[in-house]
XYZ file of C-alpha atoms in Angstrom:
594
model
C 26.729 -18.375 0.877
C 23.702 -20.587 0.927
C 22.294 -21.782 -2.160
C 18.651 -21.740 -3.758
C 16.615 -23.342 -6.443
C 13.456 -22.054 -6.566
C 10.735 -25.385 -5.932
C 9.075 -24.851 -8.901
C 8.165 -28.736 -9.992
C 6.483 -29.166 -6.359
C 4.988 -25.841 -7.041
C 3.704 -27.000 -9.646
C 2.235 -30.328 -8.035
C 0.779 -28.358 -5.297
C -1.256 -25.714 -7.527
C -2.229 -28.533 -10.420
C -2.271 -31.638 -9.349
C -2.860 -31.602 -5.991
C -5.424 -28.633 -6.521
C -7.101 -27.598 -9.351
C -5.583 -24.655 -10.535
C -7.266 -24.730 -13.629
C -10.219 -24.097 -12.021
C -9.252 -20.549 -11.363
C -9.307 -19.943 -14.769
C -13.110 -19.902 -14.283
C -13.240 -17.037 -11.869
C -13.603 -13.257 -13.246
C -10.185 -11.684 -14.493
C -8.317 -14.865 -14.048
C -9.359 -16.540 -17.691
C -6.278 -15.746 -19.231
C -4.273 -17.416 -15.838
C -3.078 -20.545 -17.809
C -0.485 -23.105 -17.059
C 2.146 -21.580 -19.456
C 1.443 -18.163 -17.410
C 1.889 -19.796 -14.010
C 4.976 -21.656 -15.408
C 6.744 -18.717 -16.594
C 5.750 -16.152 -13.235
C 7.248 -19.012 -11.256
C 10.285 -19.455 -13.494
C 10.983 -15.873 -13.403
C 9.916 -15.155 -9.664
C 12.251 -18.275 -8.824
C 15.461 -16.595 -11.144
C 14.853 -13.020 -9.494
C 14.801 -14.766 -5.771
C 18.281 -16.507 -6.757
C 20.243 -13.842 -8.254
C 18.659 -10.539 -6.727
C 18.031 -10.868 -3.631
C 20.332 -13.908 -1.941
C 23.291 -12.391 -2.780
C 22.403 -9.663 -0.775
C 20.807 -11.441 2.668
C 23.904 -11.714 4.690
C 25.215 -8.380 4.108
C 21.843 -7.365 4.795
C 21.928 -9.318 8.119
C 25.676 -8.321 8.935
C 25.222 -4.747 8.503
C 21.140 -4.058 9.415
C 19.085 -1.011 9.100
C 20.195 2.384 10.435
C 19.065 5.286 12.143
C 19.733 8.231 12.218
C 18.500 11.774 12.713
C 15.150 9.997 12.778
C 15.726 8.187 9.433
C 15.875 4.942 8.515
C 18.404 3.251 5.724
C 18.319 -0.272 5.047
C 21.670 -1.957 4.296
C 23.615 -1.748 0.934
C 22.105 -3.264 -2.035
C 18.810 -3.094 -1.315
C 17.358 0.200 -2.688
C 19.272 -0.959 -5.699
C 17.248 -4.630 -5.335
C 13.584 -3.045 -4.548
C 14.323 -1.191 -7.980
C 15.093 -3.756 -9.756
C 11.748 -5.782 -7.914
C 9.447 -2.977 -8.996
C 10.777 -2.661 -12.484
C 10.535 -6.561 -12.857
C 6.687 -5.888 -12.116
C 6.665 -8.163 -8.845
C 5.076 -5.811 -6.173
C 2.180 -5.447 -8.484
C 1.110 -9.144 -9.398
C -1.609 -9.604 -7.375
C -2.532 -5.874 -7.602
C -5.966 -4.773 -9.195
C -5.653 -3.745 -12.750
C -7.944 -0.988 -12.575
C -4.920 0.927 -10.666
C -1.677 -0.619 -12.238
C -1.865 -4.150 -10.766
C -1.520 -7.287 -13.054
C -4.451 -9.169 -11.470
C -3.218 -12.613 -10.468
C -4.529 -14.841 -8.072
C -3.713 -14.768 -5.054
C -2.201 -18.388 -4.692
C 0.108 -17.337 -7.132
C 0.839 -14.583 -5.790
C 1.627 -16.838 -2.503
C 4.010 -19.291 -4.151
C 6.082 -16.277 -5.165
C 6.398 -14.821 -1.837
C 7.550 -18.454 -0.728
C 10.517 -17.917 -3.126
C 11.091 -14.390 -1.303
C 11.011 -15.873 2.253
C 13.402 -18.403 0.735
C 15.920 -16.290 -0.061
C 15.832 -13.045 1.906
C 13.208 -12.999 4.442
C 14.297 -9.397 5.548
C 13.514 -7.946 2.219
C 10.220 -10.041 1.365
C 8.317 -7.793 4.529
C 8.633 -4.331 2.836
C 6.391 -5.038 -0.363
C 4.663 -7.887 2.078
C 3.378 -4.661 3.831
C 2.540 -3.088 1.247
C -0.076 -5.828 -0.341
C -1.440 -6.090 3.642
C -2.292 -2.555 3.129
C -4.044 -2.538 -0.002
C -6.463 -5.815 0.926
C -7.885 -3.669 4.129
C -8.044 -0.418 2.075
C -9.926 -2.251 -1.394
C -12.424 -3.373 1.670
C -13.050 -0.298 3.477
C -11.249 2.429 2.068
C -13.349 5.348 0.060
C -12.712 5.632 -3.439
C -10.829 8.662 -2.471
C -8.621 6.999 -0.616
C -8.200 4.684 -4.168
C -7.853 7.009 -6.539
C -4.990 8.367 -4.201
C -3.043 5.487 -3.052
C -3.463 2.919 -5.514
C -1.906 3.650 -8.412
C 1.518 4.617 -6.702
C 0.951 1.150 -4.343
C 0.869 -0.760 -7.606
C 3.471 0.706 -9.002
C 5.663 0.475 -5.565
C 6.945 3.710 -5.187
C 4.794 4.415 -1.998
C 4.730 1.303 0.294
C 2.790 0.875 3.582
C 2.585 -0.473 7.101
C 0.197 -1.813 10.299
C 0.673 0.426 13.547
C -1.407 -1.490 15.680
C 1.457 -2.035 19.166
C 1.770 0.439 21.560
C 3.929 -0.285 24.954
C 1.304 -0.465 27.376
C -0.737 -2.872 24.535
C 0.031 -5.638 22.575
C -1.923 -8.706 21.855
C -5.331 -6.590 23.840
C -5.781 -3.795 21.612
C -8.718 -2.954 24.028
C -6.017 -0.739 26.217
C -4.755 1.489 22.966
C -4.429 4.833 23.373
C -3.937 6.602 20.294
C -6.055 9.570 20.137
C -7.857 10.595 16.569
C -9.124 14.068 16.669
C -11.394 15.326 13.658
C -10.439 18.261 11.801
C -12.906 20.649 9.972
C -11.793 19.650 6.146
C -12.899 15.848 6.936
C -9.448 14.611 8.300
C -8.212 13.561 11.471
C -5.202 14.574 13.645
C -3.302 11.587 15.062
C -1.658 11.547 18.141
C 0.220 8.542 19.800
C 3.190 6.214 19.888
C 3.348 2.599 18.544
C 5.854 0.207 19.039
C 7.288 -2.889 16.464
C 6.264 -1.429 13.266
C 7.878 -3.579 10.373
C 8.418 -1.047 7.618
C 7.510 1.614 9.376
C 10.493 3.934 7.750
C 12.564 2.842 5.242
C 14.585 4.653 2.314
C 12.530 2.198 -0.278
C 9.743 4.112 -1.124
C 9.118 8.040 -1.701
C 6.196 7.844 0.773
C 4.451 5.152 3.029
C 0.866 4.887 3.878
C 0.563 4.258 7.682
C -2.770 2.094 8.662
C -3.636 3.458 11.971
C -5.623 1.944 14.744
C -6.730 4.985 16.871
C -9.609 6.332 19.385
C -11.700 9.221 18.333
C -13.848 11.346 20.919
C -16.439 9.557 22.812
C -15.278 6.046 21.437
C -16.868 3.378 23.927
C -14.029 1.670 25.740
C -12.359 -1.240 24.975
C -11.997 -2.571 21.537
C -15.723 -1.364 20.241
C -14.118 2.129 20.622
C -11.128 1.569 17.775
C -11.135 3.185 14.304
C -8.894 2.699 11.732
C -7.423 5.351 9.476
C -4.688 6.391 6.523
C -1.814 8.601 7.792
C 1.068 9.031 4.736
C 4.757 9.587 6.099
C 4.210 12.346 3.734
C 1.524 15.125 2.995
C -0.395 14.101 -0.186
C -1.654 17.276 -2.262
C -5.033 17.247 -4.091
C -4.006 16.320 -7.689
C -1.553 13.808 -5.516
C 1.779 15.098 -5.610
C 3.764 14.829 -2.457
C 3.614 17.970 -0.032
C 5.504 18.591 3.644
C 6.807 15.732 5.519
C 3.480 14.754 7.710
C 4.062 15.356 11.662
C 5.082 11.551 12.313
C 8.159 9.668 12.491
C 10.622 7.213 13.327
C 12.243 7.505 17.161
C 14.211 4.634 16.933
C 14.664 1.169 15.313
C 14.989 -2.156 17.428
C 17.913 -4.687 18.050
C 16.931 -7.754 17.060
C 17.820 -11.354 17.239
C 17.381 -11.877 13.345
C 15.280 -9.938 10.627
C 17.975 -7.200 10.791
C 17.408 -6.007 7.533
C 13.741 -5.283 8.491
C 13.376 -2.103 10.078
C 11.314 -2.613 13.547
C 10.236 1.122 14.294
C 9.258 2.887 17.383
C 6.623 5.467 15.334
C 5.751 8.599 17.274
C 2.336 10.720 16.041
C 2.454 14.338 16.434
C -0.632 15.845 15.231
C -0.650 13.647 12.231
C -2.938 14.382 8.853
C -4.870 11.524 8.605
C -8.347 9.758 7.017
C -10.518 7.474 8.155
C -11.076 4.303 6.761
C -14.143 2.370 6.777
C -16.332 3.368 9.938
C -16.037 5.078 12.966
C -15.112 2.608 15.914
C -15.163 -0.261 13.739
C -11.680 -0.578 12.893
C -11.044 -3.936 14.134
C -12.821 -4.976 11.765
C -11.002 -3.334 8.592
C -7.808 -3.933 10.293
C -8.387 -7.524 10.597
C -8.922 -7.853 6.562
C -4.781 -6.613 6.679
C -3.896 -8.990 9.859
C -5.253 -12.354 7.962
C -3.943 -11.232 4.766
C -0.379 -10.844 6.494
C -0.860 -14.364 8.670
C -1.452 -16.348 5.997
C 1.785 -14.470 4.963
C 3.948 -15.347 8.237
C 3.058 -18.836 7.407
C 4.450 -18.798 4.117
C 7.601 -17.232 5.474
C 8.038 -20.429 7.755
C 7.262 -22.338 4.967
C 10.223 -20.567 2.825
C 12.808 -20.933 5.457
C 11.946 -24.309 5.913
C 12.683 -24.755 2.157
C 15.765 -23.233 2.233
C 17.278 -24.806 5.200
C 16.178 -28.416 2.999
C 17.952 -27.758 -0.026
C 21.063 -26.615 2.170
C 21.370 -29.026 4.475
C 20.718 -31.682 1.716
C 23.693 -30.238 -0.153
C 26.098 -30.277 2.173
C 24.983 -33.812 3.487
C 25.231 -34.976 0.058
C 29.019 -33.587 0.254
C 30.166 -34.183 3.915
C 31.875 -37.262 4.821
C 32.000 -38.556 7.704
C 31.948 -42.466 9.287
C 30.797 -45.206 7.259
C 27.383 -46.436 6.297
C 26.035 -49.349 8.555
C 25.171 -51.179 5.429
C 28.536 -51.539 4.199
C 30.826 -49.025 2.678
C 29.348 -46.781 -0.386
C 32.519 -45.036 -1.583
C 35.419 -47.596 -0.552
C 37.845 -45.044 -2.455
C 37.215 -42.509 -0.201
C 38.246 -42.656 3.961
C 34.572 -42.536 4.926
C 30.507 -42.142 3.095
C 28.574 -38.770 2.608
C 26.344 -38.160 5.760
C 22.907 -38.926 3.614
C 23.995 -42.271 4.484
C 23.255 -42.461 8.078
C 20.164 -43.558 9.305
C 20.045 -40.206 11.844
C 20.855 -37.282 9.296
C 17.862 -39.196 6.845
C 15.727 -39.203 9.540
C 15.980 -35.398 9.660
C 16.018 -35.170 6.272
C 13.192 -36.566 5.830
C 11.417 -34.784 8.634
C 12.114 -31.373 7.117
C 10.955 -32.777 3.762
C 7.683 -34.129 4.508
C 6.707 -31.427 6.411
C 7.877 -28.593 3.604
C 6.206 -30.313 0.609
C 3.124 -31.325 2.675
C 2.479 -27.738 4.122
C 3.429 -25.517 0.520
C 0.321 -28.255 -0.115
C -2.062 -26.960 2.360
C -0.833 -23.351 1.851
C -1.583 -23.780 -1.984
C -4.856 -25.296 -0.965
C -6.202 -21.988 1.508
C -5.060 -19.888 -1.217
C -6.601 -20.899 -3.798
C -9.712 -21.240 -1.581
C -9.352 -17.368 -1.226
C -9.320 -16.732 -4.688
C -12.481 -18.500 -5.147
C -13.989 -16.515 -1.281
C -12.828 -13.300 -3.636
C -13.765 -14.010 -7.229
C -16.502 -16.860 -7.368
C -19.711 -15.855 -8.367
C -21.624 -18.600 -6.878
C -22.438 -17.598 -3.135
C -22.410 -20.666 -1.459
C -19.413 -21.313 -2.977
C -17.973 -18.071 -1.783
C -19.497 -18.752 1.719
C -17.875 -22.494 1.899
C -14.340 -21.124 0.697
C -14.551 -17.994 3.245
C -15.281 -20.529 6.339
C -12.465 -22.707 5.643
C -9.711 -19.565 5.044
C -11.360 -18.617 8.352
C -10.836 -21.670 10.020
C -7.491 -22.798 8.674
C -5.729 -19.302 8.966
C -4.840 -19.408 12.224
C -3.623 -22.559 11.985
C -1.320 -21.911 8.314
C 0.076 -19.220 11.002
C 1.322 -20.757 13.675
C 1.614 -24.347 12.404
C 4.015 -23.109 9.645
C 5.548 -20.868 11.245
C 6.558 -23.410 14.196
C 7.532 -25.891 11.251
C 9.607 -23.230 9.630
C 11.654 -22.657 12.936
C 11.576 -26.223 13.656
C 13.131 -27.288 10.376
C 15.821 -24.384 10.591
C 16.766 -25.835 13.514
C 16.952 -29.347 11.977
C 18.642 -28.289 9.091
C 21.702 -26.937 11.318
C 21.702 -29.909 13.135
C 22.669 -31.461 10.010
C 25.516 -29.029 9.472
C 27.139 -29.998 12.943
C 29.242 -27.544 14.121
C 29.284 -25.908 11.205
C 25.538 -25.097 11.413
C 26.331 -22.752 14.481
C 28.723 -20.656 12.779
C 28.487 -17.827 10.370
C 30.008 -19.556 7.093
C 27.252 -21.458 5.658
C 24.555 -18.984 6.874
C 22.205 -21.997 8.343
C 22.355 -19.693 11.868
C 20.583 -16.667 9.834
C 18.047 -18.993 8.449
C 16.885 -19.878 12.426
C 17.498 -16.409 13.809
C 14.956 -14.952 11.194
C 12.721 -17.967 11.068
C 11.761 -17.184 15.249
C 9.694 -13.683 15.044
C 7.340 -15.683 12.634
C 5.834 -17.545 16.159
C 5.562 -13.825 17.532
C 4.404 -11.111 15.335
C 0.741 -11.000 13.543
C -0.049 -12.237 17.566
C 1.987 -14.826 18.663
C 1.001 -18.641 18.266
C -0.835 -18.697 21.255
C -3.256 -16.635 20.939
C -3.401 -17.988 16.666
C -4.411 -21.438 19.179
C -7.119 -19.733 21.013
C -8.494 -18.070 18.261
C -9.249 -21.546 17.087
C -10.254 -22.871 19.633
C -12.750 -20.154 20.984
C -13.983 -18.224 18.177
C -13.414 -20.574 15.213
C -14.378 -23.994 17.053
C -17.759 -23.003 18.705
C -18.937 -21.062 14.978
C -21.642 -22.201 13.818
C -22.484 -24.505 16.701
C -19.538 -26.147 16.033
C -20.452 -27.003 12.661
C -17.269 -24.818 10.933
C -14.635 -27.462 11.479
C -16.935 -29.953 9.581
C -16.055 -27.863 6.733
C -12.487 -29.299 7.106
C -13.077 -32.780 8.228
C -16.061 -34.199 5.980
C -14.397 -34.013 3.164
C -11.472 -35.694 4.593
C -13.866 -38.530 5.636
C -15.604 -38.579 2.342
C -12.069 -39.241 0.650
C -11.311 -41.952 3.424
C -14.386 -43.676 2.824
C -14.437 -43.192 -1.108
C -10.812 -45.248 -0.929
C -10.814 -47.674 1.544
C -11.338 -50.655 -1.015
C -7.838 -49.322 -2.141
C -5.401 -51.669 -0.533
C -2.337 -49.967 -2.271
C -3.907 -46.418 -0.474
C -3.972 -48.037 2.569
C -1.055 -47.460 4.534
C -1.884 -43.537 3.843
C -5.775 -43.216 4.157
C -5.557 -45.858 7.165
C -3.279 -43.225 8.999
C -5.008 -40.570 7.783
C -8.494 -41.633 9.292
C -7.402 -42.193 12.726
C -5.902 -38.763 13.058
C -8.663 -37.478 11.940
C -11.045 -39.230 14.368
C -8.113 -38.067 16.927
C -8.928 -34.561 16.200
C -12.717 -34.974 15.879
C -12.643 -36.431 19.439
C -10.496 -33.808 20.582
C -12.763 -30.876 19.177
C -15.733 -32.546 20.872
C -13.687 -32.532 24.467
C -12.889 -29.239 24.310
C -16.232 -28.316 23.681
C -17.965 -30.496 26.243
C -15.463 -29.629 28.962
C -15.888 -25.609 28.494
C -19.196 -25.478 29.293
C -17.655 -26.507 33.231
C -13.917 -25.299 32.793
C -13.621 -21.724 30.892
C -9.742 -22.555 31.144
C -9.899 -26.032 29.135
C -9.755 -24.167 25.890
C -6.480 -22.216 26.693
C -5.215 -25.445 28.070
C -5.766 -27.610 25.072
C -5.294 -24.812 22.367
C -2.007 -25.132 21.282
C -1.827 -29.253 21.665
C -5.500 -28.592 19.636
C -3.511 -26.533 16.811
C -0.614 -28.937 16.615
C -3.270 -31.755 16.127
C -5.153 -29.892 13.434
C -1.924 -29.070 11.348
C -0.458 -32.476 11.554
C -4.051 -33.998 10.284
C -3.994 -31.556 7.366
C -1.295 -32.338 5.715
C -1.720 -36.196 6.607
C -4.846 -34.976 4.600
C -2.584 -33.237 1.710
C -0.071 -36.364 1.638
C -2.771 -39.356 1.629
C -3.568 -37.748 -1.839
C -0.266 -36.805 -2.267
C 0.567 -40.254 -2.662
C -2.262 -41.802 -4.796
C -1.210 -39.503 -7.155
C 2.462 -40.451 -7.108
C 1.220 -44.245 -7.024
C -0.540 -43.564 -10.505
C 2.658 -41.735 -12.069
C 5.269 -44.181 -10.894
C 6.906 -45.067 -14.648
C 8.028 -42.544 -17.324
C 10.137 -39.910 -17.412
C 9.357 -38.266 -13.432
C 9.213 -41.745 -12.165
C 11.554 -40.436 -9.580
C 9.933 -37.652 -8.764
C 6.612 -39.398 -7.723
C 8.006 -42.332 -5.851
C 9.883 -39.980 -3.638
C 6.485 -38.251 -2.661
C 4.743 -41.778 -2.401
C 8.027 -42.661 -0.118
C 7.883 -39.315 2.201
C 4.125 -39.692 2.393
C 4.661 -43.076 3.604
C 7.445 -41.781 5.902
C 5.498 -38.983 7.224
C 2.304 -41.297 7.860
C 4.711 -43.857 9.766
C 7.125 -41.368 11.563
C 5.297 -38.483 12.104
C 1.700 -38.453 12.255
C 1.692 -40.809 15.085
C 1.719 -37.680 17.136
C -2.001 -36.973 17.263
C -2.092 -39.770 19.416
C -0.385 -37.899 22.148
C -1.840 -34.679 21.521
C -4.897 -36.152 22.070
C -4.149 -37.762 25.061
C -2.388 -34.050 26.382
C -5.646 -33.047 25.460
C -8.154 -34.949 27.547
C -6.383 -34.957 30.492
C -7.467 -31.306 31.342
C -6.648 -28.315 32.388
C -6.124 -29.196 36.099
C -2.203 -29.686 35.827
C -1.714 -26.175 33.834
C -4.310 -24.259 36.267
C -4.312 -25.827 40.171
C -0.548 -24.996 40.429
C -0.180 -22.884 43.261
C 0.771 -19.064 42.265
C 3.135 -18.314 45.207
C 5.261 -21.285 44.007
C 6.543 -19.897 40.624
């Protein structure tokens, strides 16, 4: 069975020292948020991860939901592990108090799910759903709709899900079909089919609130015409006791490649009871409050499995032997050296080091940003914390998510042979790690959000949100010669991606297709030049801590700073150049040849 020890030191470093997480502490209902608070969530979180829920992700894998006679049962243990999860008081941390929640931010919140992702990435989507569906309905829903729902959300005995897929529509909602008819106490009846709903049914919860992207009458085509509404698996009465199974269900689960302890539902609308949320044809836009809630949540579930496929593949490198170092035998007692001494299995190491720490960094970083977008009471504050969540989401999606299947794949590697079998679970760990570059719209389309809605905002002026204060910390150290091997590297990827916003911008005005062409090159640019961004500082603050007791500690993240700077972020060099050649290469091919 793989093995897990929850990162809480780097944790730590990412939400302190990197950020200033005692800042939060200023923000309504987080005063009493303190480091000893933090400390202990993450202690326990980390302890819960390890002995709850690992033991039970490769059963959960090997023996997958079920379904039958339109019901769906998740695999043994885990009714007896989501108990145990709600009783601990974890579904509820980032809940609002008001309704049973504990009230912590956000980025706590975050690091916490990291350690679910870690561990069981199957079982971290059911109560992941749930906190998706309680950010769009505190934005849009009525108080109703609160009063209701809340309470038993909190307390995570209902749970809930996003039915947004149907088979004839996926990423272009526009084409949805789903049909919303209003009923004469207020309600709506909800008719339709949707396809890949996560959580849809499950045994978990006693009920599940369903967020609904339907058509009412006379909705204008396309996606203006979309509403969003509330449909429970099962009838609520008015003083909120369950009534009669609700006309939905479940008409069949999917096969999948990994995530087999996630239930992927076919979900079939009969006449469903349902209530609307927010306003008529506008919900797209409560929807989307859900969809970038659970994207910056698919990030951190890269960002766990890259984590876990680390500390695994560091293990058994640490215990493998095989060859002999090239510097000279380091165990001449034994018939050959542990594989951390090769120059090849470091390499890859190091890879999936640099780019774990560096992006729990930026993740740490955007959430905390959207604690401050949520809770500051200075406005322009609020404004400048919403524009970068808005800019960097897309890119904590895909970027991380890519990493997280990249490193999976890395971290096998390092197994050998012994990666691709089913003994030291490394397979599991890329299997799951792959729908994270599909669902909550596949990185693609994450790219070409950035590069045509979030690029032109503002005139173009949103990305400066990003990059001047990178430029401002260049410029503030460059009489730092022990800094400069980080902020040197760090500057010319950032002028990399500053030139390559400015060509995709320029070129669009003649090409419409040079933004599709450049967008995912584009994304890959911006991640890599964030955390160059998150290690630069990274290291200064390793440089300063180098003697005393975690002397260790902070030369290794001076060292895989200086590793990443040298090894990796060379890229953007490339990606630039991929970048400014075009779009004629993707777009004159000639259609009849494919």
């Amino acid at each position: 069975m793989p093995i897990y020890n929850a990162p809480v030191r780097d944790m730590l470093f990412a939400f302190y020292e990197l950020n200033d997480g005692e800042y939060l502490q200023q923000l309504p209902g987080f005063e009493d948020v303190d480091s000893e608070t933090v400390l202990a969530v993450l202690e326990e979180a980390g302890k819960f991860a390890r002995e709850q829920l690992l033991p039970i992700n490769r059963n959960g894998d090997e023996e997958g939901c079920q379904w039958n006679d339109g019901r769906v049962t998740t695999p043994e243990g885990f009714k007896e592990a989501y108990a145990a999860f709600i009783e601990a008081g974890w579904n509820s941390i980032a809940f609002d108090p008001k309704y049973g929640g504990q009230g912590l931010p956000k980025s706590l919140h975050l690091m916490v799910d990291e350690m679910l992702s870690s561990t069981n990435m199957s079982f971290s989507l059911y109560p992941g759903l749930t906190y998706g569906a309680w950010t769009s309905l505190e934005a849009y829903a009525s108080d109703e709709i609160k009063d209701i729902c809340f309470p038993k959300l909190a307390e995570g005995v209902w749970s809930g899900s996003m039915c947004l897929t149907e088979p004839q529509c996926g990423t272009d909602l526009g084409l949805l079909r789903t049909k919303a008819e209003p009923l004469d106490d207020g309600g709506y009846s909800i008719t339709g089919t949707k396809i890949f709903i996560t959580a849809g049914d499950h045994d978990l919860t006693e009920n599940i609130i369903h967020l609904v992207l339907a058509r009412a009458p006379d909705a204008p085509e396309g996606i203006k015409g979309i509403s969003l509404f509330a449909v429970p698996k099962m009838t609520i009465n008015g003083d909120g006791t369950l009534g009669e199974p609700n006309n939905l269900g479940c008409g069949s689960i999917e096969h999948k490649m990994g995530l087999k302890a996630s239930s992927t539902c076919v979900m079939n609308f009969d006449g469903a009871r349902g209530w609307l949320v927010g306003e008529q044809h506008k919900g797209m836009r409560a929807m989307f409050k859900m969809m970038n809630s659970e994207r910056l949540a698919v990030g951190i579930q890269g960002l766990g499995i890259a984590e876990a496929a680390y500390q695994n593949a560091v293990d058994y490198a640490r215990e493998r032997l095989q060859g002999r170092s090239p510097r000279g035998r380091k165990l001449p007692d034994k018939p050959a050296d542990p594989l951390t001494e090769h120059p090849d299995v470091r390499r890859m190491l190091l890879t999936i080091r640099a780019y774990t720490e560096g992006s729990r960094a930026l993740c740490v970083r955007i959430a905390q940003l959207l604690d401050i977008a949520n809770k500051s009471r200075d406005q322009a504050e609020r404004r400048q914390a919403e524009g970068l969540v808005a800019l960097l989401t897309p890119v904590i999606k895909a970027f991380c998510s890519d990493i997280g299947f990249e490193m999976a794949t890395l971290g096998q590697q390092i197994y050998g042979g012994h990666g691709y079998v089913r003994e030291h679970g490394m397979e599991q760990f890329v299997r799951d790690a792959r729908i994270a570059q599909i669902y909550e719209g596949v990185n693609g389309v994450q790219a070409m959000d950035l590069v045509e809605r979030k690029l032109p905002m503002n005139d173009g002026k949103l990305i400066q949100l990003f990059l001047s204060p990178v430029q401002d910390y260049v410029n503030d150290k460059r009489g730092d010669e022990r800094l400069a091997e980080f902020t040197g590297p760090l500057d010319v990827a950032a002028r990399h991606l500053k030139s390559a916003a400015v060509t995709i911008m320029e070129s669009a005005i003649e090409d419409p297709a040079e933004p599709g062409a450049a967008a995912v090159d584009f994304l890959r640019l911006f991640g890599l030049t964030a955390l160059a961004y998150e290690w630069a500082r990274a290291a200064e603050i390793g440089l300063r801590n180098s003697v005393g007791e975690e002397a260790v500690y902070y030369k290794a993240k001076v060292r895989t700073a200086r590793f990443f700077m040298q090894r990796i972020l060379p890229q953007t060099g490339s990606l630039l150049a991929a970048i400014s050649a075009g779009s004629a290469s993707v777009m004159d091919f000639d259609d009849q040849a494919w």
